[in-house]
Short mmCIF file of N, CA and C in Angstrom, two decimals:
data_model
loop_
_atom_site.label_atom_id
_atom_site.label_comp_id
_atom_site.label_asym_id
_atom_site.label_seq_id
_atom_site.Cartn_x
_atom_site.Cartn_y
_atom_site.Cartn_z
N MET A 210 0.37 -125.28 -0.40
CA MET A 210 1.26 -126.13 0.39
C MET A 210 0.62 -126.39 1.75
N ALA A 211 1.09 -127.44 2.39
CA ALA A 211 0.51 -127.83 3.68
C ALA A 211 1.59 -128.34 4.61
N LEU A 212 1.38 -128.07 5.90
CA LEU A 212 2.28 -128.63 6.91
C LEU A 212 1.89 -130.09 7.14
N LEU A 213 2.88 -130.94 7.21
CA LEU A 213 2.66 -132.37 7.42
C LEU A 213 3.00 -132.72 8.86
N GLU A 214 2.37 -133.76 9.39
CA GLU A 214 2.67 -134.22 10.74
C GLU A 214 3.99 -135.00 10.72
N ILE A 215 4.89 -134.65 11.62
CA ILE A 215 6.16 -135.34 11.74
C ILE A 215 6.03 -136.42 12.81
N LEU A 216 6.29 -137.66 12.43
CA LEU A 216 6.25 -138.77 13.38
C LEU A 216 7.35 -138.61 14.41
N GLU A 217 7.07 -139.01 15.66
CA GLU A 217 8.06 -138.89 16.72
C GLU A 217 8.41 -140.25 17.31
N PHE A 218 9.69 -140.42 17.62
CA PHE A 218 10.20 -141.61 18.30
C PHE A 218 9.44 -141.79 19.59
N PRO A 219 8.96 -142.97 19.92
CA PRO A 219 9.27 -144.29 19.35
C PRO A 219 8.21 -144.82 18.36
N ASP A 220 7.52 -143.97 17.64
CA ASP A 220 6.48 -144.42 16.70
C ASP A 220 7.05 -145.52 15.79
N PRO A 221 6.41 -146.69 15.76
CA PRO A 221 6.95 -147.80 14.96
C PRO A 221 6.98 -147.54 13.46
N ARG A 222 6.19 -146.59 12.98
CA ARG A 222 6.20 -146.28 11.54
C ARG A 222 7.55 -145.72 11.10
N LEU A 223 8.31 -145.15 12.06
CA LEU A 223 9.65 -144.64 11.73
C LEU A 223 10.61 -145.77 11.38
N ARG A 224 10.24 -147.00 11.67
CA ARG A 224 11.10 -148.16 11.39
C ARG A 224 10.81 -148.80 10.03
N THR A 225 9.89 -148.22 9.27
CA THR A 225 9.52 -148.74 7.96
C THR A 225 10.57 -148.35 6.92
N ARG A 226 10.99 -149.33 6.12
CA ARG A 226 11.95 -149.05 5.03
C ARG A 226 11.21 -148.41 3.85
N ALA A 227 11.79 -147.37 3.32
CA ALA A 227 11.19 -146.65 2.18
C ALA A 227 11.46 -147.39 0.88
N VAL A 228 10.54 -147.23 -0.05
CA VAL A 228 10.68 -147.85 -1.38
C VAL A 228 11.10 -146.79 -2.40
N PRO A 229 11.76 -147.22 -3.47
CA PRO A 229 12.19 -146.26 -4.49
C PRO A 229 11.00 -145.55 -5.16
N ILE A 230 11.27 -144.36 -5.61
CA ILE A 230 10.27 -143.58 -6.35
C ILE A 230 10.45 -143.86 -7.83
N THR A 231 9.34 -144.10 -8.52
CA THR A 231 9.38 -144.39 -9.95
C THR A 231 8.58 -143.39 -10.78
N GLU A 232 7.66 -142.66 -10.13
CA GLU A 232 6.84 -141.69 -10.86
C GLU A 232 7.17 -140.27 -10.42
N TYR A 233 7.42 -139.43 -11.39
CA TYR A 233 7.78 -138.02 -11.14
C TYR A 233 6.63 -137.18 -11.68
N ASP A 234 5.65 -136.95 -10.82
CA ASP A 234 4.42 -136.30 -11.24
C ASP A 234 4.09 -135.11 -10.33
N ASP A 235 2.91 -134.52 -10.55
CA ASP A 235 2.49 -133.37 -9.75
C ASP A 235 2.35 -133.73 -8.27
N ALA A 236 1.90 -134.94 -7.98
CA ALA A 236 1.74 -135.37 -6.58
C ALA A 236 3.10 -135.40 -5.88
N LEU A 237 4.12 -135.88 -6.56
CA LEU A 237 5.47 -135.89 -5.98
C LEU A 237 5.96 -134.46 -5.77
N SER A 238 5.72 -133.60 -6.73
CA SER A 238 6.14 -132.20 -6.61
C SER A 238 5.45 -131.52 -5.42
N ARG A 239 4.16 -131.80 -5.22
CA ARG A 239 3.43 -131.24 -4.07
C ARG A 239 4.00 -131.77 -2.76
N LEU A 240 4.30 -133.08 -2.73
CA LEU A 240 4.90 -133.67 -1.52
C LEU A 240 6.23 -132.99 -1.20
N ILE A 241 7.06 -132.78 -2.20
CA ILE A 241 8.35 -132.11 -1.99
C ILE A 241 8.13 -130.72 -1.42
N ASP A 242 7.22 -129.96 -2.01
CA ASP A 242 6.93 -128.60 -1.52
C ASP A 242 6.40 -128.63 -0.08
N ASP A 243 5.50 -129.58 0.21
CA ASP A 243 4.96 -129.70 1.57
C ASP A 243 6.06 -130.10 2.56
N MET A 244 6.97 -130.95 2.13
CA MET A 244 8.06 -131.35 3.02
C MET A 244 8.99 -130.18 3.31
N PHE A 245 9.29 -129.36 2.31
CA PHE A 245 10.11 -128.17 2.57
C PHE A 245 9.39 -127.23 3.54
N GLU A 246 8.11 -126.99 3.32
CA GLU A 246 7.35 -126.12 4.20
C GLU A 246 7.37 -126.67 5.64
N THR A 247 7.17 -127.96 5.79
CA THR A 247 7.16 -128.61 7.10
C THR A 247 8.53 -128.50 7.76
N MET A 248 9.59 -128.79 7.00
CA MET A 248 10.96 -128.74 7.53
C MET A 248 11.30 -127.33 8.00
N TYR A 249 11.01 -126.33 7.18
CA TYR A 249 11.33 -124.95 7.55
C TYR A 249 10.54 -124.51 8.78
N ALA A 250 9.28 -124.92 8.86
CA ALA A 250 8.42 -124.51 9.98
C ALA A 250 8.84 -125.17 11.29
N ALA A 251 9.45 -126.34 11.22
CA ALA A 251 9.73 -127.14 12.42
C ALA A 251 10.60 -126.46 13.49
N PRO A 252 11.68 -125.77 13.27
CA PRO A 252 12.51 -125.66 12.08
C PRO A 252 13.58 -126.76 12.06
N GLY A 253 13.95 -127.17 10.84
CA GLY A 253 14.99 -128.16 10.68
C GLY A 253 15.80 -127.90 9.43
N ILE A 254 16.81 -128.77 9.21
CA ILE A 254 17.66 -128.62 8.02
C ILE A 254 17.52 -129.82 7.08
N GLY A 255 16.81 -130.84 7.50
CA GLY A 255 16.61 -132.01 6.66
C GLY A 255 15.35 -132.74 7.07
N LEU A 256 14.71 -133.40 6.11
CA LEU A 256 13.49 -134.16 6.39
C LEU A 256 13.39 -135.29 5.37
N ALA A 257 13.21 -136.49 5.87
CA ALA A 257 12.99 -137.65 5.01
C ALA A 257 11.49 -137.92 4.94
N ALA A 258 11.03 -138.40 3.80
CA ALA A 258 9.60 -138.68 3.63
C ALA A 258 9.09 -139.65 4.69
N SER A 259 9.93 -140.57 5.13
CA SER A 259 9.52 -141.52 6.17
C SER A 259 9.07 -140.82 7.44
N GLN A 260 9.65 -139.66 7.72
CA GLN A 260 9.29 -138.92 8.93
C GLN A 260 7.89 -138.33 8.88
N VAL A 261 7.34 -138.21 7.68
CA VAL A 261 5.97 -137.71 7.53
C VAL A 261 5.04 -138.83 7.05
N ASP A 262 5.44 -140.06 7.37
CA ASP A 262 4.65 -141.27 7.11
C ASP A 262 4.40 -141.52 5.63
N VAL A 263 5.36 -141.13 4.80
CA VAL A 263 5.34 -141.45 3.37
C VAL A 263 6.62 -142.26 3.14
N HIS A 264 6.48 -143.54 2.96
CA HIS A 264 7.65 -144.42 2.97
C HIS A 264 8.20 -144.65 1.56
N ARG A 265 8.67 -143.51 1.02
CA ARG A 265 9.28 -143.47 -0.31
C ARG A 265 10.64 -142.80 -0.16
N GLN A 266 11.57 -143.12 -1.03
CA GLN A 266 12.95 -142.64 -0.91
C GLN A 266 13.09 -141.19 -1.40
N LEU A 267 12.75 -140.29 -0.50
CA LEU A 267 12.76 -138.86 -0.78
C LEU A 267 13.29 -138.11 0.43
N ILE A 268 14.23 -137.20 0.17
CA ILE A 268 14.82 -136.35 1.22
C ILE A 268 14.82 -134.91 0.72
N VAL A 269 14.46 -133.98 1.61
CA VAL A 269 14.67 -132.56 1.34
C VAL A 269 15.64 -132.04 2.39
N MET A 270 16.50 -131.11 1.98
CA MET A 270 17.50 -130.54 2.88
C MET A 270 17.73 -129.08 2.53
N ASP A 271 18.10 -128.31 3.54
CA ASP A 271 18.61 -126.96 3.33
C ASP A 271 19.41 -126.59 4.57
N CYS A 272 20.71 -126.67 4.47
CA CYS A 272 21.59 -126.42 5.61
C CYS A 272 22.05 -124.96 5.68
N SER A 273 21.54 -124.11 4.79
CA SER A 273 21.94 -122.70 4.79
C SER A 273 21.22 -121.94 5.91
N ALA A 274 21.84 -120.88 6.37
CA ALA A 274 21.24 -120.06 7.43
C ALA A 274 20.02 -119.29 6.92
N ASP A 275 20.02 -118.96 5.63
CA ASP A 275 18.95 -118.12 5.08
C ASP A 275 17.97 -118.89 4.19
N ARG A 276 17.99 -120.22 4.26
CA ARG A 276 17.07 -121.07 3.48
C ARG A 276 17.20 -120.84 1.98
N SER A 277 18.42 -120.66 1.53
CA SER A 277 18.65 -120.35 0.12
C SER A 277 19.25 -121.51 -0.67
N GLU A 278 19.42 -122.68 -0.03
CA GLU A 278 20.05 -123.81 -0.72
C GLU A 278 19.22 -125.09 -0.59
N PRO A 279 17.96 -125.05 -1.05
CA PRO A 279 17.13 -126.26 -0.96
C PRO A 279 17.66 -127.36 -1.88
N LEU A 280 17.76 -128.57 -1.33
CA LEU A 280 18.23 -129.72 -2.09
C LEU A 280 17.20 -130.84 -2.00
N VAL A 281 16.99 -131.53 -3.11
CA VAL A 281 16.08 -132.67 -3.17
C VAL A 281 16.89 -133.89 -3.60
N PHE A 282 16.75 -134.98 -2.84
CA PHE A 282 17.42 -136.24 -3.15
C PHE A 282 16.35 -137.33 -3.25
N ILE A 283 16.19 -137.86 -4.45
CA ILE A 283 15.24 -138.96 -4.65
C ILE A 283 16.05 -140.22 -4.97
N ASN A 284 15.70 -141.31 -4.30
CA ASN A 284 16.42 -142.58 -4.45
C ASN A 284 17.93 -142.38 -4.25
N PRO A 285 18.33 -141.74 -3.14
CA PRO A 285 19.74 -141.42 -2.96
C PRO A 285 20.60 -142.65 -2.62
N GLU A 286 21.85 -142.57 -3.00
CA GLU A 286 22.82 -143.58 -2.60
C GLU A 286 24.16 -142.90 -2.38
N ILE A 287 24.89 -143.42 -1.40
CA ILE A 287 26.23 -142.92 -1.11
C ILE A 287 27.21 -143.72 -1.95
N LEU A 288 28.04 -143.03 -2.72
CA LEU A 288 29.04 -143.68 -3.56
C LEU A 288 30.39 -143.79 -2.85
N ALA A 289 30.71 -142.80 -2.00
CA ALA A 289 31.98 -142.81 -1.28
C ALA A 289 31.84 -142.01 0.00
N ARG A 290 32.58 -142.44 1.02
CA ARG A 290 32.60 -141.77 2.33
C ARG A 290 34.06 -141.51 2.69
N ASP A 291 34.30 -140.39 3.39
CA ASP A 291 35.67 -140.06 3.77
C ASP A 291 35.67 -139.23 5.04
N GLU A 292 36.79 -139.23 5.74
CA GLU A 292 37.02 -138.38 6.91
C GLU A 292 35.97 -138.56 8.00
N VAL A 293 35.99 -139.69 8.66
CA VAL A 293 35.05 -139.94 9.75
C VAL A 293 35.31 -138.97 10.90
N GLY A 294 34.24 -138.44 11.45
CA GLY A 294 34.32 -137.51 12.57
C GLY A 294 33.05 -137.59 13.40
N VAL A 295 33.04 -136.83 14.47
CA VAL A 295 31.90 -136.80 15.37
C VAL A 295 31.26 -135.41 15.31
N MET A 296 29.93 -135.39 15.22
CA MET A 296 29.20 -134.13 15.19
C MET A 296 27.93 -134.30 16.01
N GLU A 297 27.52 -133.25 16.68
CA GLU A 297 26.26 -133.30 17.43
C GLU A 297 25.10 -133.27 16.44
N GLU A 298 24.15 -134.17 16.66
CA GLU A 298 22.97 -134.24 15.80
C GLU A 298 21.71 -134.11 16.63
N GLY A 299 20.68 -133.62 15.97
CA GLY A 299 19.34 -133.59 16.52
C GLY A 299 18.43 -134.13 15.43
N CYS A 300 17.15 -134.24 15.72
CA CYS A 300 16.23 -134.83 14.75
C CYS A 300 14.81 -134.31 15.01
N LEU A 301 14.11 -133.96 13.95
CA LEU A 301 12.73 -133.50 14.10
C LEU A 301 11.83 -134.59 14.66
N SER A 302 12.21 -135.86 14.50
CA SER A 302 11.43 -136.97 15.05
C SER A 302 11.83 -137.32 16.47
N VAL A 303 12.85 -136.66 16.97
CA VAL A 303 13.31 -136.85 18.36
C VAL A 303 13.48 -135.44 18.94
N PRO A 304 12.38 -134.70 19.12
CA PRO A 304 12.46 -133.27 19.44
C PRO A 304 13.17 -132.98 20.76
N GLY A 305 14.04 -131.96 20.68
CA GLY A 305 14.72 -131.47 21.88
C GLY A 305 15.89 -132.31 22.34
N ILE A 306 16.23 -133.35 21.61
CA ILE A 306 17.32 -134.25 22.00
C ILE A 306 18.48 -134.06 21.02
N PHE A 307 19.69 -133.91 21.58
CA PHE A 307 20.90 -133.77 20.78
C PHE A 307 21.97 -134.66 21.37
N ASP A 308 22.76 -135.29 20.50
CA ASP A 308 23.87 -136.10 20.98
C ASP A 308 24.88 -136.26 19.84
N GLU A 309 26.08 -136.69 20.21
CA GLU A 309 27.15 -136.85 19.24
C GLU A 309 27.05 -138.19 18.52
N VAL A 310 27.25 -138.14 17.20
CA VAL A 310 27.20 -139.33 16.36
C VAL A 310 28.43 -139.30 15.44
N GLU A 311 29.02 -140.45 15.23
CA GLU A 311 30.16 -140.57 14.33
C GLU A 311 29.67 -140.89 12.93
N ARG A 312 30.10 -140.06 11.96
CA ARG A 312 29.72 -140.26 10.55
C ARG A 312 30.84 -139.73 9.67
N ALA A 313 30.78 -140.09 8.39
CA ALA A 313 31.70 -139.53 7.41
C ALA A 313 31.45 -138.03 7.29
N GLN A 314 32.52 -137.27 7.20
CA GLN A 314 32.41 -135.82 7.07
C GLN A 314 32.39 -135.36 5.61
N ARG A 315 32.68 -136.30 4.71
CA ARG A 315 32.63 -136.03 3.26
C ARG A 315 31.97 -137.23 2.59
N VAL A 316 31.05 -136.97 1.69
CA VAL A 316 30.42 -138.04 0.93
C VAL A 316 30.27 -137.64 -0.53
N ARG A 317 30.28 -138.65 -1.36
CA ARG A 317 29.90 -138.47 -2.77
C ARG A 317 28.59 -139.24 -2.90
N ALA A 318 27.57 -138.59 -3.44
CA ALA A 318 26.24 -139.19 -3.52
C ALA A 318 25.69 -139.12 -4.94
N ARG A 319 24.78 -140.05 -5.21
CA ARG A 319 24.03 -140.05 -6.47
C ARG A 319 22.56 -140.08 -6.10
N ALA A 320 21.75 -139.33 -6.85
CA ALA A 320 20.31 -139.30 -6.61
C ALA A 320 19.63 -138.78 -7.86
N ARG A 321 18.33 -138.57 -7.72
CA ARG A 321 17.55 -137.93 -8.78
C ARG A 321 16.93 -136.67 -8.21
N ASP A 322 16.69 -135.69 -9.08
CA ASP A 322 16.04 -134.45 -8.64
C ASP A 322 14.53 -134.60 -8.78
N ARG A 323 13.80 -133.54 -8.51
CA ARG A 323 12.33 -133.63 -8.52
C ARG A 323 11.76 -133.96 -9.89
N LYS A 324 12.51 -133.76 -10.94
CA LYS A 324 12.05 -134.09 -12.30
C LYS A 324 12.48 -135.50 -12.73
N GLY A 325 13.29 -136.16 -11.88
CA GLY A 325 13.74 -137.51 -12.20
C GLY A 325 15.10 -137.55 -12.88
N LYS A 326 15.76 -136.40 -12.96
CA LYS A 326 17.08 -136.35 -13.61
C LYS A 326 18.17 -136.80 -12.63
N ASP A 327 19.02 -137.72 -13.08
CA ASP A 327 20.13 -138.20 -12.26
C ASP A 327 21.17 -137.11 -12.05
N PHE A 328 21.75 -137.10 -10.84
CA PHE A 328 22.88 -136.19 -10.58
C PHE A 328 23.79 -136.82 -9.53
N GLU A 329 25.02 -136.36 -9.50
CA GLU A 329 25.97 -136.73 -8.46
C GLU A 329 26.48 -135.45 -7.83
N CYS A 330 26.83 -135.54 -6.54
CA CYS A 330 27.35 -134.37 -5.85
C CYS A 330 28.30 -134.80 -4.74
N GLU A 331 29.15 -133.86 -4.34
CA GLU A 331 30.02 -134.07 -3.19
C GLU A 331 29.57 -133.13 -2.10
N LEU A 332 29.39 -133.67 -0.91
CA LEU A 332 28.96 -132.87 0.23
C LEU A 332 29.98 -133.03 1.34
N ASP A 333 30.15 -131.95 2.12
CA ASP A 333 31.04 -132.07 3.27
C ASP A 333 30.42 -131.38 4.47
N GLY A 334 31.01 -131.64 5.65
CA GLY A 334 30.54 -131.02 6.88
C GLY A 334 29.09 -131.35 7.17
N ILE A 335 28.35 -130.32 7.58
CA ILE A 335 26.97 -130.51 8.01
C ILE A 335 26.09 -131.09 6.90
N ARG A 336 26.37 -130.72 5.65
CA ARG A 336 25.55 -131.26 4.55
C ARG A 336 25.78 -132.76 4.36
N ALA A 337 27.02 -133.22 4.51
CA ALA A 337 27.31 -134.65 4.41
C ALA A 337 26.65 -135.41 5.56
N VAL A 338 26.75 -134.86 6.76
CA VAL A 338 26.15 -135.50 7.93
C VAL A 338 24.64 -135.52 7.79
N CYS A 339 24.05 -134.42 7.35
CA CYS A 339 22.60 -134.34 7.19
C CYS A 339 22.10 -135.39 6.19
N LEU A 340 22.77 -135.52 5.05
CA LEU A 340 22.33 -136.51 4.06
C LEU A 340 22.38 -137.92 4.65
N GLN A 341 23.45 -138.26 5.35
CA GLN A 341 23.56 -139.60 5.94
C GLN A 341 22.47 -139.82 7.00
N HIS A 342 22.22 -138.79 7.80
CA HIS A 342 21.17 -138.86 8.83
C HIS A 342 19.81 -139.13 8.18
N GLU A 343 19.49 -138.38 7.13
CA GLU A 343 18.20 -138.53 6.46
C GLU A 343 18.11 -139.87 5.72
N MET A 344 19.22 -140.33 5.15
CA MET A 344 19.20 -141.63 4.48
C MET A 344 18.95 -142.75 5.48
N ASP A 345 19.44 -142.59 6.71
CA ASP A 345 19.13 -143.57 7.75
C ASP A 345 17.62 -143.69 7.93
N HIS A 346 16.90 -142.55 7.92
CA HIS A 346 15.44 -142.60 8.05
C HIS A 346 14.81 -143.47 6.97
N LEU A 347 15.34 -143.39 5.75
CA LEU A 347 14.79 -144.19 4.65
C LEU A 347 14.97 -145.68 4.89
N ASP A 348 15.95 -146.03 5.73
CA ASP A 348 16.20 -147.43 6.09
C ASP A 348 15.54 -147.82 7.41
N GLY A 349 14.75 -146.90 7.99
CA GLY A 349 14.07 -147.18 9.25
C GLY A 349 14.99 -147.05 10.46
N LYS A 350 16.03 -146.25 10.33
CA LYS A 350 17.00 -146.08 11.42
C LYS A 350 16.99 -144.63 11.89
N LEU A 351 17.18 -144.43 13.20
CA LEU A 351 17.21 -143.10 13.79
C LEU A 351 18.57 -142.83 14.40
N PHE A 352 18.90 -141.55 14.59
CA PHE A 352 20.20 -141.24 15.17
C PHE A 352 20.35 -141.79 16.57
N VAL A 353 19.24 -141.99 17.30
CA VAL A 353 19.33 -142.56 18.64
C VAL A 353 19.79 -144.02 18.61
N ASP A 354 19.71 -144.67 17.45
CA ASP A 354 20.19 -146.04 17.33
C ASP A 354 21.71 -146.12 17.47
N TYR A 355 22.39 -144.99 17.30
CA TYR A 355 23.84 -144.93 17.45
C TYR A 355 24.24 -144.76 18.92
N LEU A 356 23.27 -144.49 19.77
CA LEU A 356 23.52 -144.25 21.19
C LEU A 356 23.38 -145.54 21.98
N SER A 357 23.81 -145.50 23.22
CA SER A 357 23.69 -146.69 24.07
C SER A 357 22.22 -146.99 24.34
N MET A 358 21.93 -148.23 24.68
CA MET A 358 20.57 -148.65 25.01
C MET A 358 20.03 -147.81 26.18
N LEU A 359 20.87 -147.53 27.16
CA LEU A 359 20.47 -146.74 28.31
C LEU A 359 20.02 -145.34 27.88
N LYS A 360 20.82 -144.66 27.04
CA LYS A 360 20.45 -143.32 26.56
C LYS A 360 19.16 -143.38 25.74
N ARG A 361 19.05 -144.40 24.88
CA ARG A 361 17.87 -144.53 24.03
C ARG A 361 16.61 -144.72 24.87
N ASP A 362 16.69 -145.54 25.92
CA ASP A 362 15.54 -145.76 26.80
C ASP A 362 15.16 -144.48 27.54
N ARG A 363 16.17 -143.74 28.00
CA ARG A 363 15.89 -142.46 28.69
C ARG A 363 15.19 -141.48 27.75
N ILE A 364 15.67 -141.41 26.53
CA ILE A 364 15.07 -140.51 25.53
C ILE A 364 13.62 -140.93 25.25
N ARG A 365 13.39 -142.24 25.05
CA ARG A 365 12.04 -142.73 24.79
C ARG A 365 11.11 -142.36 25.92
N ARG A 366 11.53 -142.60 27.17
CA ARG A 366 10.68 -142.29 28.33
C ARG A 366 10.41 -140.79 28.42
N LYS A 367 11.42 -139.96 28.17
CA LYS A 367 11.24 -138.51 28.22
C LYS A 367 10.24 -138.05 27.16
N LEU A 368 10.38 -138.53 25.95
CA LEU A 368 9.48 -138.12 24.87
C LEU A 368 8.05 -138.61 25.11
N GLU A 369 7.91 -139.83 25.64
CA GLU A 369 6.56 -140.33 25.97
C GLU A 369 5.92 -139.48 27.06
N LYS A 370 6.70 -139.10 28.07
CA LYS A 370 6.19 -138.24 29.14
C LYS A 370 5.79 -136.87 28.57
N ASP A 371 6.65 -136.29 27.73
CA ASP A 371 6.34 -135.00 27.11
C ASP A 371 5.05 -135.08 26.30
N ARG A 372 4.87 -136.19 25.56
CA ARG A 372 3.67 -136.38 24.73
C ARG A 372 2.42 -136.47 25.60
N ARG A 373 2.51 -137.24 26.71
CA ARG A 373 1.36 -137.35 27.64
C ARG A 373 1.01 -135.97 28.21
N GLU A 374 2.02 -135.18 28.57
CA GLU A 374 1.77 -133.85 29.13
C GLU A 374 1.14 -132.93 28.10
N ARG A 375 1.60 -133.02 26.85
CA ARG A 375 1.00 -132.20 25.78
C ARG A 375 -0.46 -132.57 25.58
N LEU A 376 -0.75 -133.88 25.54
CA LEU A 376 -2.13 -134.33 25.33
C LEU A 376 -3.03 -133.95 26.50
N ALA A 377 -2.47 -133.93 27.71
CA ALA A 377 -3.27 -133.55 28.89
C ALA A 377 -3.68 -132.09 28.83
N LYS A 378 -2.92 -131.26 28.11
CA LYS A 378 -3.22 -129.83 28.01
C LYS A 378 -4.20 -129.52 26.89
N VAL A 379 -4.46 -130.48 26.01
CA VAL A 379 -5.36 -130.27 24.86
C VAL A 379 -6.79 -130.36 25.35
N PRO A 380 -7.66 -129.41 24.96
CA PRO A 380 -9.08 -129.48 25.36
C PRO A 380 -9.69 -130.81 24.90
N ALA A 381 -10.66 -131.31 25.65
CA ALA A 381 -11.27 -132.64 25.45
C ALA A 381 -11.73 -132.85 24.01
N GLY A 382 -12.42 -131.91 23.41
CA GLY A 382 -12.92 -132.05 22.04
C GLY A 382 -11.80 -132.13 21.02
N ALA A 383 -10.75 -131.36 21.23
CA ALA A 383 -9.62 -131.35 20.28
C ALA A 383 -8.85 -132.65 20.36
N ALA A 384 -8.74 -133.27 21.53
CA ALA A 384 -7.99 -134.53 21.67
C ALA A 384 -8.66 -135.64 20.90
N ALA A 385 -9.98 -135.61 20.79
CA ALA A 385 -10.70 -136.66 20.07
C ALA A 385 -10.41 -136.61 18.58
N SER A 386 -10.06 -135.44 18.06
CA SER A 386 -9.81 -135.31 16.62
C SER A 386 -8.40 -135.73 16.23
N ARG A 387 -7.54 -136.03 17.21
CA ARG A 387 -6.16 -136.43 16.90
C ARG A 387 -6.08 -137.82 16.45
#
């Protein structure tokens, strides 16, 4: 397994719409495993393939405290939404930023698993919010898009400043390899 690079806002590649997956092979299985490893290391509870510059409809999630409930959603779709509420969200592509977003607190979803088998499930609370958040990534949308333009611009400027400061600390030879 390998850690993958997570794209960060405002990288334009995060705005790319993902395409459906049609082949369920060893390469897809490796990507799923690498995405779980990357998500856990970050640490996070959800990761869309778009966030690692693979623009295919694939999401991995694990909202459990002990990493015991890994879920894979391929070509996911929401069939029903219920109980709209507000929850604080963060994002691995928008590091260190958290804000409240309004989303359905219960969803019924359909997807395929890593072998290509269709399934349906009902999710509530954090798992419902996480799936909707990650599905937004597949459409090229970020949670900051739900915020005001002023907040989004502040976040973009802060992350760009943080990135410049990180790069300034990298030794000259290492920066060339990025």
